[in-house]
C-alpha cells in the first residue's frame, strides 16, 4: 500500500512568515510522529500523536511550533513567524502503536 | 536521559571490504533498537530492528546487527559492501513513550 506522504516537498519562505507542513500517514497507523533533520542538530523528535491527542510534545523547540491531527489521520505542523534557524527537513513517520515507524520523504524548508 | 552515540562519522571503503559501524546507547531498561538508512536523495528506510530474542538480527541487503546488552551496543555489520551501500546510516533507540532517539549518523562512501 501507499507509504507516508508529505507536502509540500520543498518550501521556501521569508523570515517572519508562517508555514504549514502536511503529513498523510499510512492508512490504519494510529501513531504519528514529527522529526526534524538539520545539519547542526541531526535527527530530532518534535511531537508524537496517538490518535488525535499528543501525549508527547517535548521536542517542539518553541511556542512558534504547533501541530494538530484530525480524524486520526492527517497531521499539520505549523511554524509561525519563521526564523532562519527553522530551516531543516521536517520528517513525518507513522506506525501501529509501539511498532516500527515508517518515514515519509520529508519537507525541505528554507527560510530566507 | 536516553542517548545514542555513533562514533564513526564518515567511513570510506572499497567494494568488497567488510563494514562495522558502531552504535552505543544509554538506557538501563528494556530497549528497542533500530538501524535506518538514508540513500542519497531518498527518505529514511528501516534496515533492521531488535525488540527481543536472538541478539543477532538480520536485515535487508545482507546487513546484520548484534545487540550486546553488557556493552550497551548495537553495531551494524556487513561482510562485503557494494557501491550501492553508499548512504547515511542512523542508529536509534525507542523510548518508553515511543519516540525515537537517533545517533548523529554515519556517512558511508563505497568506491568501486
mmCIF file with all atom_site columns, C-alpha atoms in Angstrom:
data_model
loop_
_atom_site.group_PDB
_atom_site.id
_atom_site.type_symbol
_atom_site.label_atom_id
_atom_site.label_alt_id
_atom_site.label_comp_id
_atom_site.label_asym_id
_atom_site.label_entity_id
_atom_site.label_seq_id
_atom_site.pdbx_PDB_ins_code
_atom_site.Cartn_x
_atom_site.Cartn_y
_atom_site.Cartn_z
_atom_site.occupancy
_atom_site.B_iso_or_equiv
_atom_site.pdbx_formal_charge
_atom_site.auth_seq_id
_atom_site.auth_comp_id
_atom_site.auth_asym_id
_atom_site.auth_atom_id
_atom_site.pdbx_PDB_model_num
ATOM 1   C CA . UNK A 1 1   ? 0.000  0.000   0.000  1.00 0.00 ? 1   UNK A CA 1
ATOM 2   C CA . UNK A 1 2   ? 0.950  3.661   -0.051 1.00 0.00 ? 2   UNK A CA 1
ATOM 3   C CA . UNK A 1 3   ? 3.611  4.929   2.288  1.00 0.00 ? 3   UNK A CA 1
ATOM 4   C CA . UNK A 1 4   ? 3.713  8.087   4.351  1.00 0.00 ? 4   UNK A CA 1
ATOM 5   C CA . UNK A 1 5   ? 3.309  11.154  2.170  1.00 0.00 ? 5   UNK A CA 1
ATOM 6   C CA . UNK A 1 6   ? 4.265  14.722  2.953  1.00 0.00 ? 6   UNK A CA 1
ATOM 7   C CA . UNK A 1 7   ? 3.583  18.027  1.272  1.00 0.00 ? 7   UNK A CA 1
ATOM 8   C CA . UNK A 1 8   ? 4.994  20.237  0.039  1.00 0.00 ? 8   UNK A CA 1
ATOM 9   C CA . UNK A 1 9   ? 8.257  18.505  -0.773 1.00 0.00 ? 9   UNK A CA 1
ATOM 10  C CA . UNK A 1 10  ? 10.062 21.849  -0.742 1.00 0.00 ? 10  UNK A CA 1
ATOM 11  C CA . UNK A 1 11  ? 9.117  25.172  0.778  1.00 0.00 ? 11  UNK A CA 1
ATOM 12  C CA . UNK A 1 12  ? 10.962 28.464  0.575  1.00 0.00 ? 12  UNK A CA 1
ATOM 13  C CA . UNK A 1 13  ? 9.658  31.249  2.751  1.00 0.00 ? 13  UNK A CA 1
ATOM 14  C CA . UNK A 1 14  ? 10.704 34.610  4.061  1.00 0.00 ? 14  UNK A CA 1
ATOM 15  C CA . UNK A 1 15  ? 11.671 35.156  7.655  1.00 0.00 ? 15  UNK A CA 1
ATOM 16  C CA . UNK A 1 16  ? 8.639  36.061  9.719  1.00 0.00 ? 16  UNK A CA 1
ATOM 17  C CA . UNK A 1 17  ? 6.081  34.240  7.571  1.00 0.00 ? 17  UNK A CA 1
ATOM 18  C CA . UNK A 1 18  ? 4.001  31.299  8.793  1.00 0.00 ? 18  UNK A CA 1
ATOM 19  C CA . UNK A 1 19  ? 4.237  27.864  7.139  1.00 0.00 ? 19  UNK A CA 1
ATOM 20  C CA . UNK A 1 20  ? 2.131  24.728  7.275  1.00 0.00 ? 20  UNK A CA 1
ATOM 21  C CA . UNK A 1 21  ? 3.522  21.287  6.578  1.00 0.00 ? 21  UNK A CA 1
ATOM 22  C CA . UNK A 1 22  ? 1.265  18.316  5.950  1.00 0.00 ? 22  UNK A CA 1
ATOM 23  C CA . UNK A 1 23  ? 1.630  14.627  6.660  1.00 0.00 ? 23  UNK A CA 1
ATOM 24  C CA . UNK A 1 24  ? -0.579 11.777  5.442  1.00 0.00 ? 24  UNK A CA 1
ATOM 25  C CA . UNK A 1 25  ? 0.242  8.635   7.426  1.00 0.00 ? 25  UNK A CA 1
ATOM 26  C CA . UNK A 1 26  ? -0.083 5.054   6.291  1.00 0.00 ? 26  UNK A CA 1
ATOM 27  C CA . UNK A 1 27  ? -3.720 4.028   6.459  1.00 0.00 ? 27  UNK A CA 1
ATOM 28  C CA . UNK A 1 28  ? -4.544 2.398   9.787  1.00 0.00 ? 28  UNK A CA 1
ATOM 29  C CA . UNK A 1 29  ? -1.484 3.686   11.604 1.00 0.00 ? 29  UNK A CA 1
ATOM 30  C CA . UNK A 1 30  ? -2.734 5.309   14.800 1.00 0.00 ? 30  UNK A CA 1
ATOM 31  C CA . UNK A 1 31  ? 0.616  6.735   15.864 1.00 0.00 ? 31  UNK A CA 1
ATOM 32  C CA . UNK A 1 32  ? 2.168  9.684   14.041 1.00 0.00 ? 32  UNK A CA 1
ATOM 33  C CA . UNK A 1 33  ? 5.485  11.413  14.718 1.00 0.00 ? 33  UNK A CA 1
ATOM 34  C CA . UNK A 1 34  ? 7.213  14.570  13.554 1.00 0.00 ? 34  UNK A CA 1
ATOM 35  C CA . UNK A 1 35  ? 11.003 14.836  13.476 1.00 0.00 ? 35  UNK A CA 1
ATOM 36  C CA . UNK A 1 36  ? 13.397 17.464  12.195 1.00 0.00 ? 36  UNK A CA 1
ATOM 37  C CA . UNK A 1 37  ? 16.665 16.793  10.391 1.00 0.00 ? 37  UNK A CA 1
ATOM 38  C CA . UNK A 1 38  ? 19.155 19.621  10.277 1.00 0.00 ? 38  UNK A CA 1
ATOM 39  C CA . UNK A 1 39  ? 22.896 19.891  9.726  1.00 0.00 ? 39  UNK A CA 1
ATOM 40  C CA . UNK A 1 40  ? 23.759 21.087  13.171 1.00 0.00 ? 40  UNK A CA 1
ATOM 41  C CA . UNK A 1 41  ? 21.324 19.012  15.212 1.00 0.00 ? 41  UNK A CA 1
ATOM 42  C CA . UNK A 1 42  ? 20.911 15.715  13.372 1.00 0.00 ? 42  UNK A CA 1
ATOM 43  C CA . UNK A 1 43  ? 17.535 13.979  13.675 1.00 0.00 ? 43  UNK A CA 1
ATOM 44  C CA . UNK A 1 44  ? 15.403 15.405  16.493 1.00 0.00 ? 44  UNK A CA 1
ATOM 45  C CA . UNK A 1 45  ? 11.999 14.340  17.764 1.00 0.00 ? 45  UNK A CA 1
ATOM 46  C CA . UNK A 1 46  ? 9.365  17.073  17.765 1.00 0.00 ? 46  UNK A CA 1
ATOM 47  C CA . UNK A 1 47  ? 5.952  15.639  18.671 1.00 0.00 ? 47  UNK A CA 1
ATOM 48  C CA . UNK A 1 48  ? 4.041  12.362  18.852 1.00 0.00 ? 48  UNK A CA 1
ATOM 49  C CA . UNK A 1 49  ? 0.332  11.750  18.253 1.00 0.00 ? 49  UNK A CA 1
ATOM 50  C CA . UNK A 1 50  ? -1.672 8.748   19.312 1.00 0.00 ? 50  UNK A CA 1
ATOM 51  C CA . UNK A 1 51  ? -4.957 9.188   17.538 1.00 0.00 ? 51  UNK A CA 1
ATOM 52  C CA . UNK A 1 52  ? -5.771 12.890  17.727 1.00 0.00 ? 52  UNK A CA 1
ATOM 53  C CA . UNK A 1 53  ? -4.069 13.537  21.045 1.00 0.00 ? 53  UNK A CA 1
ATOM 54  C CA . UNK A 1 54  ? -0.413 14.427  21.568 1.00 0.00 ? 54  UNK A CA 1
ATOM 55  C CA . UNK A 1 55  ? 0.950  12.698  24.660 1.00 0.00 ? 55  UNK A CA 1
ATOM 56  C CA . UNK A 1 56  ? 4.484  13.892  23.964 1.00 0.00 ? 56  UNK A CA 1
ATOM 57  C CA . UNK A 1 57  ? 5.194  17.397  22.696 1.00 0.00 ? 57  UNK A CA 1
ATOM 58  C CA . UNK A 1 58  ? 8.534  17.623  24.428 1.00 0.00 ? 58  UNK A CA 1
ATOM 59  C CA . UNK A 1 59  ? 10.560 18.176  21.273 1.00 0.00 ? 59  UNK A CA 1
ATOM 60  C CA . UNK A 1 60  ? 8.803  21.293  19.981 1.00 0.00 ? 60  UNK A CA 1
ATOM 61  C CA . UNK A 1 61  ? 11.567 23.935  20.057 1.00 0.00 ? 61  UNK A CA 1
ATOM 62  C CA . UNK A 1 62  ? 9.395  26.934  20.912 1.00 0.00 ? 62  UNK A CA 1
ATOM 63  C CA . UNK A 1 63  ? 5.825  28.152  21.115 1.00 0.00 ? 63  UNK A CA 1
ATOM 64  C CA . UNK A 1 64  ? 6.092  29.154  17.459 1.00 0.00 ? 64  UNK A CA 1
ATOM 65  C CA . UNK A 1 65  ? 5.725  25.469  16.646 1.00 0.00 ? 65  UNK A CA 1
ATOM 66  C CA . UNK A 1 66  ? 2.388  23.688  16.885 1.00 0.00 ? 66  UNK A CA 1
ATOM 67  C CA . UNK A 1 67  ? 0.825  20.600  15.401 1.00 0.00 ? 67  UNK A CA 1
ATOM 68  C CA . UNK A 1 68  ? -2.573 19.058  15.149 1.00 0.00 ? 68  UNK A CA 1
ATOM 69  C CA . UNK A 1 69  ? -4.064 15.859  13.891 1.00 0.00 ? 69  UNK A CA 1
ATOM 70  C CA . UNK A 1 70  ? -7.644 15.450  12.810 1.00 0.00 ? 70  UNK A CA 1
ATOM 71  C CA . UNK A 1 71  ? -9.712 12.334  12.264 1.00 0.00 ? 71  UNK A CA 1
ATOM 72  C CA . UNK A 1 72  ? -6.840 10.208  13.485 1.00 0.00 ? 72  UNK A CA 1
ATOM 73  C CA . UNK A 1 73  ? -5.211 10.659  10.104 1.00 0.00 ? 73  UNK A CA 1
ATOM 74  C CA . UNK A 1 74  ? -3.701 13.769  8.516  1.00 0.00 ? 74  UNK A CA 1
ATOM 75  C CA . UNK A 1 75  ? -1.431 15.965  10.607 1.00 0.00 ? 75  UNK A CA 1
ATOM 76  C CA . UNK A 1 76  ? -0.319 19.545  10.103 1.00 0.00 ? 76  UNK A CA 1
ATOM 77  C CA . UNK A 1 77  ? 2.808  21.069  11.599 1.00 0.00 ? 77  UNK A CA 1
ATOM 78  C CA . UNK A 1 78  ? 2.642  24.854  11.742 1.00 0.00 ? 78  UNK A CA 1
ATOM 79  C CA . UNK A 1 79  ? 5.589  27.147  12.271 1.00 0.00 ? 79  UNK A CA 1
ATOM 80  C CA . UNK A 1 80  ? 4.687  30.758  12.991 1.00 0.00 ? 80  UNK A CA 1
ATOM 81  C CA . UNK A 1 81  ? 6.980  33.727  12.398 1.00 0.00 ? 81  UNK A CA 1
ATOM 82  C CA . UNK A 1 82  ? 9.641  31.526  10.827 1.00 0.00 ? 82  UNK A CA 1
ATOM 83  C CA . UNK A 1 83  ? 13.289 32.131  11.622 1.00 0.00 ? 83  UNK A CA 1
ATOM 84  C CA . UNK A 1 84  ? 16.371 31.144  9.646  1.00 0.00 ? 84  UNK A CA 1
ATOM 85  C CA . UNK A 1 85  ? 17.252 28.504  12.237 1.00 0.00 ? 85  UNK A CA 1
ATOM 86  C CA . UNK A 1 86  ? 13.982 26.738  11.368 1.00 0.00 ? 86  UNK A CA 1
ATOM 87  C CA . UNK A 1 87  ? 15.492 25.737  8.028  1.00 0.00 ? 87  UNK A CA 1
ATOM 88  C CA . UNK A 1 88  ? 15.638 21.944  8.016  1.00 0.00 ? 88  UNK A CA 1
ATOM 89  C CA . UNK A 1 89  ? 13.994 18.847  6.617  1.00 0.00 ? 89  UNK A CA 1
ATOM 90  C CA . UNK A 1 90  ? 10.814 18.055  8.519  1.00 0.00 ? 90  UNK A CA 1
ATOM 91  C CA . UNK A 1 91  ? 10.070 14.335  8.607  1.00 0.00 ? 91  UNK A CA 1
ATOM 92  C CA . UNK A 1 92  ? 6.854  12.572  9.447  1.00 0.00 ? 92  UNK A CA 1
ATOM 93  C CA . UNK A 1 93  ? 6.593  8.932   10.474 1.00 0.00 ? 93  UNK A CA 1
ATOM 94  C CA . UNK A 1 94  ? 3.681  6.669   11.312 1.00 0.00 ? 94  UNK A CA 1
ATOM 95  C CA . UNK A 1 95  ? 3.254  3.305   12.971 1.00 0.00 ? 95  UNK A CA 1
ATOM 96  C CA . UNK A 1 96  ? 0.808  0.999   14.667 1.00 0.00 ? 96  UNK A CA 1
ATOM 97  C CA . UNK A 1 97  ? 1.077  1.655   18.436 1.00 0.00 ? 97  UNK A CA 1
ATOM 98  C CA . UNK A 1 98  ? 4.523  0.703   19.734 1.00 0.00 ? 98  UNK A CA 1
ATOM 99  C CA . UNK A 1 99  ? 5.646  -0.772  16.439 1.00 0.00 ? 99  UNK A CA 1
ATOM 100 C CA . UNK A 1 100 ? 8.193  0.175   13.790 1.00 0.00 ? 100 UNK A CA 1
ATOM 101 C CA . UNK A 1 101 ? 7.979  3.722   12.463 1.00 0.00 ? 101 UNK A CA 1
ATOM 102 C CA . UNK A 1 102 ? 7.895  4.300   8.716  1.00 0.00 ? 102 UNK A CA 1
ATOM 103 C CA . UNK A 1 103 ? 9.108  7.615   7.429  1.00 0.00 ? 103 UNK A CA 1
ATOM 104 C CA . UNK A 1 104 ? 7.881  9.906   4.693  1.00 0.00 ? 104 UNK A CA 1
ATOM 105 C CA . UNK A 1 105 ? 10.103 11.735  2.206  1.00 0.00 ? 105 UNK A CA 1
ATOM 106 C CA . UNK A 1 106 ? 10.150 14.923  4.252  1.00 0.00 ? 106 UNK A CA 1
ATOM 107 C CA . UNK A 1 107 ? 9.547  18.600  3.557  1.00 0.00 ? 107 UNK A CA 1
ATOM 108 C CA . UNK A 1 108 ? 12.657 20.645  2.962  1.00 0.00 ? 108 UNK A CA 1
ATOM 109 C CA . UNK A 1 109 ? 12.085 24.090  4.467  1.00 0.00 ? 109 UNK A CA 1
ATOM 110 C CA . UNK A 1 110 ? 14.317 27.028  3.653  1.00 0.00 ? 110 UNK A CA 1
ATOM 111 C CA . UNK A 1 111 ? 13.781 30.301  5.483  1.00 0.00 ? 111 UNK A CA 1
ATOM 112 C CA . UNK A 1 112 ? 15.422 33.253  3.780  1.00 0.00 ? 112 UNK A CA 1
ATOM 113 C CA . UNK B 2 1   ? 18.008 10.737  29.543 1.00 0.00 ? 1   UNK B CA 1
ATOM 114 C CA . UNK B 2 2   ? 18.415 8.259   26.733 1.00 0.00 ? 2   UNK B CA 1
ATOM 115 C CA . UNK B 2 3   ? 21.060 8.933   24.132 1.00 0.00 ? 3   UNK B CA 1
ATOM 116 C CA . UNK B 2 4   ? 22.685 7.208   21.189 1.00 0.00 ? 4   UNK B CA 1
ATOM 117 C CA . UNK B 2 5   ? 26.302 7.571   20.103 1.00 0.00 ? 5   UNK B CA 1
ATOM 118 C CA . UNK B 2 6   ? 27.686 6.784   16.698 1.00 0.00 ? 6   UNK B CA 1
ATOM 119 C CA . UNK B 2 7   ? 31.419 7.294   16.824 1.00 0.00 ? 7   UNK B CA 1
ATOM 120 C CA . UNK B 2 8   ? 32.130 6.822   13.125 1.00 0.00 ? 8   UNK B CA 1
ATOM 121 C CA . UNK B 2 9   ? 31.028 9.999   11.398 1.00 0.00 ? 9   UNK B CA 1
ATOM 122 C CA . UNK B 2 10  ? 32.424 9.249   7.954  1.00 0.00 ? 10  UNK B CA 1
ATOM 123 C CA . UNK B 2 11  ? 33.605 5.886   6.669  1.00 0.00 ? 11  UNK B CA 1
ATOM 124 C CA . UNK B 2 12  ? 35.222 5.323   3.291  1.00 0.00 ? 12  UNK B CA 1
ATOM 125 C CA . UNK B 2 13  ? 35.589 1.787   1.950  1.00 0.00 ? 13  UNK B CA 1
ATOM 126 C CA . UNK B 2 14  ? 36.335 -0.016  -1.258 1.00 0.00 ? 14  UNK B CA 1
ATOM 127 C CA . UNK B 2 15  ? 33.856 -2.514  -2.654 1.00 0.00 ? 15  UNK B CA 1
ATOM 128 C CA . UNK B 2 16  ? 34.067 -5.970  -1.046 1.00 0.00 ? 16  UNK B CA 1
ATOM 129 C CA . UNK B 2 17  ? 35.524 -4.573  2.167  1.00 0.00 ? 17  UNK B CA 1
ATOM 130 C CA . UNK B 2 18  ? 33.854 -5.516  5.431  1.00 0.00 ? 18  UNK B CA 1
ATOM 131 C CA . UNK B 2 19  ? 31.863 -2.946  7.356  1.00 0.00 ? 19  UNK B CA 1
ATOM 132 C CA . UNK B 2 20  ? 31.199 -2.390  11.030 1.00 0.00 ? 20  UNK B CA 1
ATOM 133 C CA . UNK B 2 21  ? 29.502 0.755   12.276 1.00 0.00 ? 21  UNK B CA 1
ATOM 134 C CA . UNK B 2 22  ? 29.442 1.370   15.985 1.00 0.00 ? 22  UNK B CA 1
ATOM 135 C CA . UNK B 2 23  ? 26.366 2.302   17.997 1.00 0.00 ? 23  UNK B CA 1
ATOM 136 C CA . UNK B 2 24  ? 26.168 2.707   21.749 1.00 0.00 ? 24  UNK B CA 1
ATOM 137 C CA . UNK B 2 25  ? 23.099 3.714   23.692 1.00 0.00 ? 25  UNK B CA 1
ATOM 138 C CA . UNK B 2 26  ? 22.426 4.775   27.236 1.00 0.00 ? 26  UNK B CA 1
ATOM 139 C CA . UNK B 2 27  ? 19.350 3.292   28.844 1.00 0.00 ? 27  UNK B CA 1
ATOM 140 C CA . UNK B 2 28  ? 19.117 0.727   31.570 1.00 0.00 ? 28  UNK B CA 1
ATOM 141 C CA . UNK B 2 29  ? 15.738 -0.781  30.822 1.00 0.00 ? 29  UNK B CA 1
ATOM 142 C CA . UNK B 2 30  ? 14.296 -2.854  28.018 1.00 0.00 ? 30  UNK B CA 1
ATOM 143 C CA . UNK B 2 31  ? 15.393 -1.427  24.706 1.00 0.00 ? 31  UNK B CA 1
ATOM 144 C CA . UNK B 2 32  ? 14.092 -1.495  21.190 1.00 0.00 ? 32  UNK B CA 1
ATOM 145 C CA . UNK B 2 33  ? 16.898 -0.691  18.761 1.00 0.00 ? 33  UNK B CA 1
ATOM 146 C CA . UNK B 2 34  ? 16.901 0.207   15.087 1.00 0.00 ? 34  UNK B CA 1
ATOM 147 C CA . UNK B 2 35  ? 19.175 0.935   12.191 1.00 0.00 ? 35  UNK B CA 1
ATOM 148 C CA . UNK B 2 36  ? 17.767 3.192   9.497  1.00 0.00 ? 36  UNK B CA 1
ATOM 149 C CA . UNK B 2 37  ? 19.438 4.019   6.182  1.00 0.00 ? 37  UNK B CA 1
ATOM 150 C CA . UNK B 2 38  ? 19.071 7.092   4.012  1.00 0.00 ? 38  UNK B CA 1
ATOM 151 C CA . UNK B 2 39  ? 20.288 6.648   0.432  1.00 0.00 ? 39  UNK B CA 1
ATOM 152 C CA . UNK B 2 40  ? 21.172 9.824   -1.489 1.00 0.00 ? 40  UNK B CA 1
ATOM 153 C CA . UNK B 2 41  ? 18.007 11.708  -2.338 1.00 0.00 ? 41  UNK B CA 1
ATOM 154 C CA . UNK B 2 42  ? 15.760 9.159   -0.659 1.00 0.00 ? 42  UNK B CA 1
ATOM 155 C CA . UNK B 2 43  ? 13.875 9.016   2.617  1.00 0.00 ? 43  UNK B CA 1
ATOM 156 C CA . UNK B 2 44  ? 14.765 7.102   5.747  1.00 0.00 ? 44  UNK B CA 1
ATOM 157 C CA . UNK B 2 45  ? 14.222 3.373   5.424  1.00 0.00 ? 45  UNK B CA 1
ATOM 158 C CA . UNK B 2 46  ? 14.336 0.671   8.071  1.00 0.00 ? 46  UNK B CA 1
ATOM 159 C CA . UNK B 2 47  ? 17.375 -1.576  7.733  1.00 0.00 ? 47  UNK B CA 1
ATOM 160 C CA . UNK B 2 48  ? 16.781 -3.805  10.753 1.00 0.00 ? 48  UNK B CA 1
ATOM 161 C CA . UNK B 2 49  ? 15.424 -3.795  14.286 1.00 0.00 ? 49  UNK B CA 1
ATOM 162 C CA . UNK B 2 50  ? 15.818 -5.537  17.608 1.00 0.00 ? 50  UNK B CA 1
ATOM 163 C CA . UNK B 2 51  ? 12.910 -5.901  20.005 1.00 0.00 ? 51  UNK B CA 1
ATOM 164 C CA . UNK B 2 52  ? 13.725 -9.124  21.874 1.00 0.00 ? 52  UNK B CA 1
ATOM 165 C CA . UNK B 2 53  ? 15.001 -12.662 21.385 1.00 0.00 ? 53  UNK B CA 1
ATOM 166 C CA . UNK B 2 54  ? 18.055 -13.562 19.318 1.00 0.00 ? 54  UNK B CA 1
ATOM 167 C CA . UNK B 2 55  ? 20.548 -10.716 19.786 1.00 0.00 ? 55  UNK B CA 1
ATOM 168 C CA . UNK B 2 56  ? 21.887 -11.209 16.261 1.00 0.00 ? 56  UNK B CA 1
ATOM 169 C CA . UNK B 2 57  ? 19.361 -9.682  13.891 1.00 0.00 ? 57  UNK B CA 1
ATOM 170 C CA . UNK B 2 58  ? 19.442 -9.809  10.132 1.00 0.00 ? 58  UNK B CA 1
ATOM 171 C CA . UNK B 2 59  ? 18.106 -7.062  7.947  1.00 0.00 ? 59  UNK B CA 1
ATOM 172 C CA . UNK B 2 60  ? 17.765 -6.224  4.317  1.00 0.00 ? 60  UNK B CA 1
ATOM 173 C CA . UNK B 2 61  ? 20.574 -6.201  1.766  1.00 0.00 ? 61  UNK B CA 1
ATOM 174 C CA . UNK B 2 62  ? 22.850 -8.505  3.770  1.00 0.00 ? 62  UNK B CA 1
ATOM 175 C CA . UNK B 2 63  ? 23.148 -6.273  6.826  1.00 0.00 ? 63  UNK B CA 1
ATOM 176 C CA . UNK B 2 64  ? 23.110 -7.618  10.355 1.00 0.00 ? 64  UNK B CA 1
ATOM 177 C CA . UNK B 2 65  ? 23.493 -6.164  13.834 1.00 0.00 ? 65  UNK B CA 1
ATOM 178 C CA . UNK B 2 66  ? 24.334 -7.628  17.197 1.00 0.00 ? 66  UNK B CA 1
ATOM 179 C CA . UNK B 2 67  ? 22.771 -6.455  20.439 1.00 0.00 ? 67  UNK B CA 1
ATOM 180 C CA . UNK B 2 68  ? 25.270 -6.789  23.289 1.00 0.00 ? 68  UNK B CA 1
ATOM 181 C CA . UNK B 2 69  ? 23.479 -5.784  26.460 1.00 0.00 ? 69  UNK B CA 1
ATOM 182 C CA . UNK B 2 70  ? 26.593 -5.740  28.643 1.00 0.00 ? 70  UNK B CA 1
ATOM 183 C CA . UNK B 2 71  ? 28.253 -3.246  26.304 1.00 0.00 ? 71  UNK B CA 1
ATOM 184 C CA . UNK B 2 72  ? 25.118 -1.202  25.555 1.00 0.00 ? 72  UNK B CA 1
ATOM 185 C CA . UNK B 2 73  ? 25.969 -1.686  21.905 1.00 0.00 ? 73  UNK B CA 1
ATOM 186 C CA . UNK B 2 74  ? 24.129 -2.456  18.680 1.00 0.00 ? 74  UNK B CA 1
ATOM 187 C CA . UNK B 2 75  ? 26.788 -2.451  15.971 1.00 0.00 ? 75  UNK B CA 1
ATOM 188 C CA . UNK B 2 76  ? 25.888 -2.807  12.311 1.00 0.00 ? 76  UNK B CA 1
ATOM 189 C CA . UNK B 2 77  ? 27.872 -5.170  10.090 1.00 0.00 ? 77  UNK B CA 1
ATOM 190 C CA . UNK B 2 78  ? 28.099 -6.301  6.507  1.00 0.00 ? 78  UNK B CA 1
ATOM 191 C CA . UNK B 2 79  ? 30.754 -8.754  5.320  1.00 0.00 ? 79  UNK B CA 1
ATOM 192 C CA . UNK B 2 80  ? 31.181 -7.273  1.852  1.00 0.00 ? 80  UNK B CA 1
ATOM 193 C CA . UNK B 2 81  ? 29.944 -3.812  0.911  1.00 0.00 ? 81  UNK B CA 1
ATOM 194 C CA . UNK B 2 82  ? 28.816 -2.685  -2.507 1.00 0.00 ? 82  UNK B CA 1
ATOM 195 C CA . UNK B 2 83  ? 28.892 0.709   -4.186 1.00 0.00 ? 83  UNK B CA 1
ATOM 196 C CA . UNK B 2 84  ? 25.115 0.814   -3.768 1.00 0.00 ? 84  UNK B CA 1
ATOM 197 C CA . UNK B 2 85  ? 25.544 0.795   0.032  1.00 0.00 ? 85  UNK B CA 1
ATOM 198 C CA . UNK B 2 86  ? 26.747 4.392   -0.144 1.00 0.00 ? 86  UNK B CA 1
ATOM 199 C CA . UNK B 2 87  ? 24.339 6.150   2.210  1.00 0.00 ? 87  UNK B CA 1
ATOM 200 C CA . UNK B 2 88  ? 23.933 7.628   5.663  1.00 0.00 ? 88  UNK B CA 1
ATOM 201 C CA . UNK B 2 89  ? 23.215 5.185   8.456  1.00 0.00 ? 89  UNK B CA 1
ATOM 202 C CA . UNK B 2 90  ? 21.381 6.074   11.661 1.00 0.00 ? 90  UNK B CA 1
ATOM 203 C CA . UNK B 2 91  ? 21.142 4.066   14.841 1.00 0.00 ? 91  UNK B CA 1
ATOM 204 C CA . UNK B 2 92  ? 18.113 4.744   17.042 1.00 0.00 ? 92  UNK B CA 1
ATOM 205 C CA . UNK B 2 93  ? 16.610 3.667   20.341 1.00 0.00 ? 93  UNK B CA 1
ATOM 206 C CA . UNK B 2 94  ? 12.902 3.788   21.093 1.00 0.00 ? 94  UNK B CA 1
ATOM 207 C CA . UNK B 2 95  ? 11.913 5.377   24.377 1.00 0.00 ? 95  UNK B CA 1
ATOM 208 C CA . UNK B 2 96  ? 9.093  4.126   26.620 1.00 0.00 ? 96  UNK B CA 1
ATOM 209 C CA . UNK B 2 97  ? 6.980  6.944   25.145 1.00 0.00 ? 97  UNK B CA 1
ATOM 210 C CA . UNK B 2 98  ? 7.601  5.526   21.662 1.00 0.00 ? 98  UNK B CA 1
ATOM 211 C CA . UNK B 2 99  ? 9.683  8.368   20.265 1.00 0.00 ? 99  UNK B CA 1
ATOM 212 C CA . UNK B 2 100 ? 12.980 7.541   18.570 1.00 0.00 ? 100 UNK B CA 1
ATOM 213 C CA . UNK B 2 101 ? 16.271 8.959   19.757 1.00 0.00 ? 101 UNK B CA 1
ATOM 214 C CA . UNK B 2 102 ? 18.749 8.960   16.886 1.00 0.00 ? 102 UNK B CA 1
ATOM 215 C CA . UNK B 2 103 ? 22.504 8.979   16.743 1.00 0.00 ? 103 UNK B CA 1
ATOM 216 C CA . UNK B 2 104 ? 24.223 11.636  14.674 1.00 0.00 ? 104 UNK B CA 1
ATOM 217 C CA . UNK B 2 105 ? 24.562 9.297   11.722 1.00 0.00 ? 105 UNK B CA 1
ATOM 218 C CA . UNK B 2 106 ? 27.465 7.731   9.836  1.00 0.00 ? 106 UNK B CA 1
ATOM 219 C CA . UNK B 2 107 ? 28.104 8.658   6.257  1.00 0.00 ? 107 UNK B CA 1
ATOM 220 C CA . UNK B 2 108 ? 29.385 5.649   4.307  1.00 0.00 ? 108 UNK B CA 1
ATOM 221 C CA . UNK B 2 109 ? 31.081 6.072   0.957  1.00 0.00 ? 109 UNK B CA 1
ATOM 222 C CA . UNK B 2 110 ? 31.926 2.960   -1.027 1.00 0.00 ? 110 UNK B CA 1
ATOM 223 C CA . UNK B 2 111 ? 34.231 3.276   -4.017 1.00 0.00 ? 111 UNK B CA 1
ATOM 224 C CA . UNK B 2 112 ? 34.288 0.735   -6.858 1.00 0.00 ? 112 UNK B CA 1
#
